[in-house]
CSV table of C-alpha atoms and ligand atoms in Angstrom, one decimal:
chain,number,residue,atom,x,y,z
S,1,MET,CA,33.2,-4.2,1.4
S,2,ALA,CA,31.4,-1.8,3.7
S,3,SER,CA,30.2,-3.4,6.9
S,4,ARG,CA,26.6,-4.5,6.9
S,5,ILE,CA,24.5,-2.7,9.6
S,6,ALA,CA,21.1,-4.2,10.7
S,7,ARG,CA,18.3,-1.5,10.9
S,8,ASN,CA,16.7,-1.2,14.2
S,9,ILE,CA,13.1,-0.5,15.2
S,10,VAL,CA,12.2,2.9,16.5
S,11,LYS,CA,8.4,2.6,17.1
S,12,SER,CA,5.8,0.0,17.4
S,13,VAL,CA,2.1,0.8,17.0
S,14,ARG,CA,-0.9,-1.7,17.2
S,15,SER,CA,-3.8,-0.9,14.8
S,16,ARG,CA,-7.3,-1.2,16.0
S,17,ALA,CA,-10.2,-2.1,13.7
S,18,GLN,CA,-12.1,0.9,12.4
S,19,MET,CA,-14.8,1.3,9.8
S,20,ASP,CA,-14.2,3.2,6.5
S,21,GLY,CA,-15.7,3.4,3.0
S,22,ASP,CA,-19.1,1.9,3.0
S,23,GLY,CA,-19.2,-0.7,5.8
S,24,ALA,CA,-15.5,-1.8,5.3
S,25,LYS,CA,-13.5,-2.8,8.3
S,26,VAL,CA,-9.8,-1.6,8.1
S,27,TYR,CA,-6.8,-1.9,10.3
S,28,ARG,CA,-5.0,1.4,9.5
S,29,SER,CA,-1.3,1.1,9.9
S,30,ILE,CA,0.2,4.3,8.3
S,31,GLY,CA,-2.2,7.2,8.2
S,32,THR,CA,-3.4,7.5,11.9
S,33,ALA,CA,-2.4,10.2,14.3
S,34,ALA,CA,0.2,7.7,15.8
S,35,LEU,CA,1.7,7.2,12.4
S,36,ARG,CA,1.0,10.2,10.2
S,37,ASN,CA,2.8,10.1,6.9
S,38,LEU,CA,5.9,8.0,6.8
S,39,ASP,CA,7.3,9.9,3.8
S,40,PRO,CA,6.7,8.8,1.1
S,41,PHE,CA,3.8,6.7,2.4
S,42,LEU,CA,0.5,8.3,3.2
S,43,MET,CA,-1.6,5.3,4.3
S,44,LEU,CA,-1.6,1.5,4.6
S,45,ASP,CA,-4.9,-0.2,5.3
S,46,GLU,CA,-5.5,-3.9,5.8
S,47,PHE,CA,-9.1,-4.0,4.6
S,48,ASP,CA,-11.6,-6.8,5.4
S,49,VAL,CA,-15.0,-6.3,3.7
S,50,HIS,CA,-18.1,-8.3,2.6
S,51,ALA,CA,-20.7,-7.2,0.0
S,52,PRO,CA,-22.6,-4.9,0.0
S,53,GLY,CA,-19.8,-3.0,1.6
S,54,GLY,CA,-16.8,-1.6,-0.2
S,55,PHE,CA,-15.4,1.7,-1.5
S,56,PRO,CA,-18.0,3.2,-3.9
S,57,ASP,CA,-17.4,6.0,-6.3
S,58,HIS,CA,-14.5,8.3,-5.1
S,59,PRO,CA,-11.7,10.4,-6.5
S,60,HIS,CA,-7.9,10.5,-6.2
S,61,ARG,CA,-5.3,13.1,-7.2
S,62,GLY,CA,-1.6,13.4,-6.4
S,63,PHE,CA,-0.6,9.9,-5.3
S,64,GLU,CA,-0.7,6.2,-6.2
S,65,THR,CA,-2.9,3.5,-4.7
S,66,VAL,CA,-1.5,-0.1,-4.4
S,67,THR,CA,-4.1,-2.8,-4.0
S,68,TYR,CA,-2.9,-6.2,-3.1
S,69,MET,CA,-5.5,-8.9,-2.5
S,70,LEU,CA,-4.8,-11.6,0.1
S,71,GLU,CA,-8.2,-13.4,0.0
S,72,GLY,CA,-11.4,-13.0,-2.1
S,73,GLU,CA,-11.9,-10.7,-5.1
S,74,PHE,CA,-12.5,-7.0,-5.8
S,75,LEU,CA,-14.1,-5.4,-8.8
S,76,HIS,CA,-13.0,-2.0,-9.9
S,77,GLU,CA,-14.2,0.5,-12.5
S,78,ASP,CA,-13.1,4.1,-13.2
S,79,PHE,CA,-14.8,7.1,-14.8
S,80,LYS,CA,-13.0,6.4,-18.2
S,81,GLY,CA,-14.4,2.8,-18.4
S,82,HIS,CA,-11.3,1.0,-17.2
S,83,LYS,CA,-12.5,-1.9,-15.3
S,84,GLY,CA,-11.4,-5.3,-14.0
S,85,ARG,CA,-11.2,-7.9,-11.2
S,86,ILE,CA,-8.4,-8.2,-8.6
S,87,GLY,CA,-8.2,-11.8,-7.2
S,88,PRO,CA,-6.2,-13.5,-4.5
S,89,GLY,CA,-2.5,-12.6,-5.0
S,90,ASP,CA,-3.2,-10.1,-7.8
S,91,LEU,CA,-1.7,-6.6,-7.7
S,92,GLN,CA,-3.1,-3.2,-8.9
S,93,TRP,CA,-0.6,-0.4,-8.9
S,94,MET,CA,-2.6,2.6,-9.9
S,95,SER,CA,-0.9,6.0,-10.4
S,96,ALA,CA,-3.9,8.4,-10.0
S,97,ALA,CA,-1.7,11.4,-10.6
S,98,ARG,CA,-3.9,14.2,-12.2
S,99,GLY,CA,-7.1,12.4,-11.5
S,100,ILE,CA,-9.0,9.1,-11.2
S,101,VAL,CA,-12.6,8.6,-10.0
S,102,HIS,CA,-13.3,4.9,-9.4
S,103,THR,CA,-15.3,2.3,-7.4
S,104,GLU,CA,-13.6,-0.7,-5.5
S,105,ILE,CA,-16.0,-3.3,-4.3
S,106,PRO,CA,-16.0,-7.0,-3.4
S,107,ALA,CA,-16.8,-9.2,-6.4
S,108,THR,CA,-18.7,-11.9,-4.4
S,109,LYS,CA,-20.4,-12.4,-1.2
S,110,GLU,CA,-17.2,-13.9,0.2
S,111,ARG,CA,-14.8,-11.9,2.3
S,112,ALA,CA,-12.4,-9.6,0.4
S,113,HIS,CA,-9.2,-9.2,2.5
S,114,GLY,CA,-6.2,-7.3,1.3
S,115,LEU,CA,-3.9,-4.4,1.7
S,116,GLN,CA,-4.1,-0.9,0.1
S,117,LEU,CA,-1.0,1.3,0.4
S,118,TRP,CA,-1.0,5.0,-0.6
S,119,VAL,CA,2.3,6.1,-2.0
S,120,ASN,CA,2.8,9.9,-2.5
S,121,LEU,CA,4.0,11.3,-5.8
S,122,SER,CA,6.6,14.1,-6.1
S,123,SER,CA,5.3,17.5,-7.4
S,124,LYS,CA,6.7,16.7,-10.9
S,125,ASP,CA,4.5,13.5,-11.1
S,126,LYS,CA,1.3,14.7,-9.3
S,127,LEU,CA,-0.4,16.0,-12.4
S,128,ALA,CA,0.9,13.3,-14.9
S,129,GLU,CA,-1.5,11.1,-16.8
S,130,PRO,CA,-3.0,8.3,-14.7
S,131,ASN,CA,-1.5,4.9,-15.2
S,132,TYR,CA,-2.3,1.3,-14.3
S,133,GLN,CA,0.1,-1.6,-13.7
S,134,GLU,CA,-2.1,-4.6,-13.0
S,135,LEU,CA,-0.3,-8.0,-12.4
S,136,PRO,CA,-2.2,-11.2,-12.0
S,137,LYS,CA,-0.8,-13.5,-9.3
S,138,GLU,CA,1.3,-15.4,-11.8
S,139,GLN,CA,3.2,-12.3,-12.8
S,140,VAL,CA,4.0,-11.2,-9.2
S,141,ALA,CA,7.7,-12.1,-8.7
S,142,HIS,CA,8.5,-14.5,-5.9
S,143,VAL,CA,11.5,-16.1,-4.2
S,144,SER,CA,12.0,-18.7,-1.6
S,145,PRO,CA,15.4,-18.3,-0.1
S,146,GLU,CA,14.9,-21.5,2.0
S,147,PRO,CA,12.0,-23.9,2.6
S,148,GLY,CA,9.5,-22.2,4.9
S,149,VAL,CA,10.3,-18.8,3.7
S,150,ASP,CA,8.1,-17.5,0.8
S,151,ILE,CA,8.5,-14.0,-0.5
S,152,LYS,CA,6.4,-12.2,-3.0
S,153,VAL,CA,8.3,-9.3,-4.5
S,154,ILE,CA,5.6,-6.6,-5.2
S,155,ALA,CA,8.0,-3.8,-5.8
S,156,GLY,CA,11.8,-3.4,-5.7
S,157,SER,CA,14.0,-6.5,-5.1
S,158,SER,CA,14.4,-9.2,-2.5
S,159,ASN,CA,17.0,-12.0,-2.3
S,160,GLY,CA,18.1,-11.6,-5.9
S,161,THR,CA,14.6,-11.3,-7.4
S,162,ASP,CA,13.2,-8.2,-9.0
S,163,SER,CA,9.6,-7.0,-9.4
S,164,GLN,CA,8.6,-5.8,-12.9
S,165,VAL,CA,6.6,-2.9,-11.3
S,166,PHE,CA,7.8,0.6,-12.2
S,167,THR,CA,7.8,2.9,-9.2
S,168,ARG,CA,7.7,6.6,-9.8
S,169,THR,CA,8.6,7.1,-6.2
S,170,PRO,CA,11.3,4.5,-5.6
S,171,THR,CA,9.7,1.8,-3.4
S,172,MET,CA,10.2,-1.7,-2.2
S,173,PHE,CA,7.3,-3.8,-1.1
S,174,ILE,CA,7.6,-7.5,-0.1
S,175,ASP,CA,5.0,-9.9,1.2
S,176,VAL,CA,6.5,-12.6,3.4
S,177,LYS,CA,5.2,-15.9,4.8
S,178,MET,CA,7.4,-17.9,7.1
S,179,LYS,CA,7.2,-21.1,9.1
S,180,LYS,CA,8.4,-21.1,12.8
S,181,GLY,CA,12.1,-20.7,13.6
S,182,LYS,CA,13.1,-19.6,10.1
S,183,HIS,CA,15.4,-16.7,9.3
S,184,MET,CA,15.5,-14.2,6.4
S,185,GLU,CA,17.1,-10.9,5.6
S,186,GLN,CA,15.8,-8.0,3.5
S,187,ALA,CA,18.2,-5.4,2.0
S,188,ILE,CA,17.0,-1.9,2.6
S,189,PRO,CA,18.5,0.9,0.6
S,190,PRO,CA,20.3,3.3,3.1
S,191,ASN,CA,18.2,6.4,2.2
S,192,TYR,CA,14.9,4.6,2.3
S,193,ALA,CA,12.3,5.1,5.1
S,194,GLY,CA,10.3,2.1,5.9
S,195,PHE,CA,8.1,-0.2,8.1
S,196,ILE,CA,7.0,-3.6,8.7
S,197,TYR,CA,3.3,-4.5,9.1
S,198,THR,CA,2.4,-7.9,10.5
S,199,ILE,CA,-0.8,-9.5,9.2
S,200,GLU,CA,-0.6,-12.8,11.2
S,201,GLY,CA,1.6,-14.6,13.6
S,202,SER,CA,4.8,-13.1,15.2
S,203,ALA,CA,8.4,-12.6,14.4
S,204,LYS,CA,11.5,-10.8,15.7
S,205,PHE,CA,12.7,-7.9,13.5
S,206,GLY,CA,15.8,-5.8,13.4
S,207,GLY,CA,19.1,-5.7,15.2
S,208,THR,CA,17.4,-5.4,18.5
S,209,GLU,CA,15.0,-8.4,17.7
S,210,HIS,CA,11.9,-6.4,18.2
S,211,LEU,CA,8.8,-8.7,18.5
S,212,SER,CA,5.8,-8.0,16.3
S,213,GLU,CA,2.3,-9.5,16.3
S,214,ALA,CA,-0.8,-9.3,14.1
S,215,HIS,CA,-1.9,-5.8,13.2
S,216,HIS,CA,1.3,-4.2,14.5
S,217,THR,CA,3.5,-1.7,12.6
S,218,LEU,CA,7.2,-1.5,13.3
S,219,VAL,CA,8.9,1.7,12.0
S,220,LEU,CA,12.5,1.3,10.9
S,221,ASP,CA,15.3,3.5,12.1
S,222,ASN,CA,15.9,6.1,9.4
S,223,ASN,CA,19.4,6.9,10.3
S,224,GLN,CA,21.4,3.8,9.7
S,225,GLY,CA,21.3,0.2,8.4
S,226,ASP,CA,21.2,-1.5,5.1
S,227,PHE,CA,19.3,-4.7,6.0
S,228,ILE,CA,16.5,-6.1,8.2
S,229,PRO,CA,17.1,-9.5,9.9
S,230,VAL,CA,13.9,-11.4,10.6
S,231,GLU,CA,13.3,-14.6,12.7
S,232,SER,CA,9.8,-16.1,12.7
S,233,VAL,CA,8.5,-17.1,16.2
S,234,SER,CA,5.2,-18.7,15.1
S,235,ASP,CA,4.1,-20.9,12.2
S,236,ASP,CA,2.2,-19.0,9.4
S,237,THR,CA,3.9,-15.8,10.2
S,238,HIS,CA,2.8,-13.3,7.6
S,239,PHE,CA,4.0,-9.7,7.2
S,240,VAL,CA,5.0,-7.1,4.7
S,241,ILE,CA,8.1,-5.0,4.6
S,242,ILE,CA,7.6,-1.6,2.8
S,243,ALA,CA,10.3,1.0,2.2
S,244,GLY,CA,10.8,4.0,-0.1
S,245,GLN,CA,12.7,7.1,-0.9
S,246,PRO,CA,11.4,10.1,1.0
S,247,ILE,CA,10.1,12.9,-1.2
S,248,ASN,CA,10.8,15.7,1.3
S,249,GLU,CA,8.1,18.0,-0.1
S,250,PRO,CA,5.2,19.7,1.8
S,251,ILE,CA,2.1,17.4,2.1
S,252,VAL,CA,-1.3,19.0,2.1
S,253,GLN,CA,-4.1,16.3,2.2
S,254,HIS,CA,-7.8,16.7,1.9
S,255,GLY,CA,-9.1,13.1,1.9
S,256,PRO,CA,-8.3,11.6,-1.5
S,257,PHE,CA,-6.5,14.7,-2.7
S,258,VAL,CA,-2.8,15.0,-1.8
S,259,MET,CA,-0.9,18.0,-3.1
S,260,ASN,CA,1.8,20.4,-1.9
S,261,THR,CA,-0.1,23.6,-1.2
S,262,GLN,CA,-3.6,24.6,0.1
S,263,GLN,CA,-4.2,26.4,-3.2
S,264,GLU,CA,-3.5,23.1,-5.2
S,265,ILE,CA,-6.1,21.4,-2.9
S,266,ILE,CA,-8.7,24.0,-3.6
S,267,GLN,CA,-7.9,23.6,-7.3
S,268,ALA,CA,-8.3,19.8,-7.0
S,269,VAL,CA,-11.7,20.1,-5.4
S,270,SER,CA,-12.8,22.6,-8.0
S,271,ASP,CA,-11.5,20.5,-10.9
S,272,TYR,CA,-13.3,17.4,-9.5
S,273,GLN,CA,-16.6,19.4,-9.1
S,274,GLN,CA,-16.3,21.1,-12.5
S,275,GLY,CA,-14.9,18.2,-14.5
S,276,ARG,CA,-11.6,19.8,-15.5
S,277,ASN,CA,-7.8,19.3,-15.8
S,278,GLY,CA,-8.0,15.5,-15.6
S,279,PHE,CA,-11.4,15.1,-14.0
S,280,GLU,CA,-13.3,15.5,-17.4
S,281,GLY,CA,-16.4,13.3,-17.1
S,282,ALA,CA,-16.4,13.1,-13.4
S,283,PRO,CA,-19.5,15.2,-12.7
S,284,GLY,CA,-22.5,12.9,-13.0
S,285,TRP,CA,-20.4,9.7,-13.4
S,286,SER,CA,-21.5,6.7,-11.3
S,287,SER,CA,-20.0,3.2,-11.6
S,288,SER,CA,-22.0,0.5,-13.4
S,289,ILE,CA,-20.6,-2.3,-11.2
S,290,GLN,CA,-22.7,-3.4,-8.2
S,291,ASN,CA,-22.4,-6.1,-5.6
F,301,FJE,N1,-12.9,7.4,3.5
F,301,FJE,C1,-12.1,7.3,2.3
F,301,FJE,C2,-11.8,8.4,1.6
F,301,FJE,C3,-11.1,8.3,0.4
F,301,FJE,C4,-10.8,7.0,-0.1
F,301,FJE,F1,-10.0,6.9,-1.2
F,301,FJE,C5,-11.1,5.9,0.7
F,301,FJE,C6,-10.8,4.6,0.2
F,301,FJE,O1,-11.2,4.3,-1.0
F,301,FJE,C7,-10.0,3.6,0.9
F,301,FJE,C8,-9.5,3.8,2.1
F,301,FJE,N2,-8.9,2.7,2.5
F,301,FJE,C9,-9.1,1.7,1.6
F,301,FJE,N3,-8.6,0.4,1.5
F,301,FJE,C10,-8.9,-0.3,0.4
F,301,FJE,C11,-9.5,0.2,-0.7
F,301,FJE,CL1,-9.8,-0.8,-2.1
F,301,FJE,C12,-10.0,1.6,-0.6
F,301,FJE,C13,-9.8,2.2,0.5
F,301,FJE,C14,-11.9,6.1,1.8
F,301,FJE,F2,-12.3,4.9,2.5
F,302,FE,FE1,-9.7,4.3,-4.4
């Protein structure tokens, strides 16, 4: 059996709160100048928003948005009438692909707190039909390797438990809560790039036992290692580990449009404005949900 090598941490970045959308506070992990595109990931936001704020009518093309609610509830509605609610622990894996226009807003006056990850799509998938995988909390796989270690398997596998989510761009995504002084390990496929984002508490990660605290991102060494060891340092430690197979294609991004060439971006903006090639119905559409 090949020897197991712990992944090390090569970079640590603290996110500062910033405003985005309509009055929404976000801690941006991936997607800032310090952490531009960790292929295949384009953005990770920890959002914290109260009505009437939110993310009103906006488009997406060329990638997937993964919305995982930690506290509170969101309502969402798209330009083809697909609508619903995302409550605590629920997951929406939306493959926007050729085009989605939607609204994402808090459902109540209470705080809506969660994560949104943007996963890039390879050129062969960028103009596919949009697709939703929507899992209520009860259908999100979970495993507790020992008391005081609770893992939600949002995508991929962890400690012998598999998510049911299909990932066009191979991705693993786990949400972990640990009591103080507990240990866990997460297998990371050797060719995956990845990172850890800490939501609350502190823990030591990797072969070099790198300490992370709330709103910190730790980038994994890409070159070697097939697992991440973790030791929690505080009670109520809460973090996510996200890793995926790099796509290794050019990235040209214009806000919510992510393609491979400037010409494809010009085409995306034109299609959105003209209502063509997947954006049929977009011109003049506005969401009916309000908060
Ligand atoms: N400025 C800008 C431009 C384009 C966008 F798509 C968005 C946007 O919708 C979001 C960006 N972070 C998010 N976190 C959570 C949720 Cl539910 C949505 C977003 C945005 F804010
Ligand atoms: Fe969106």
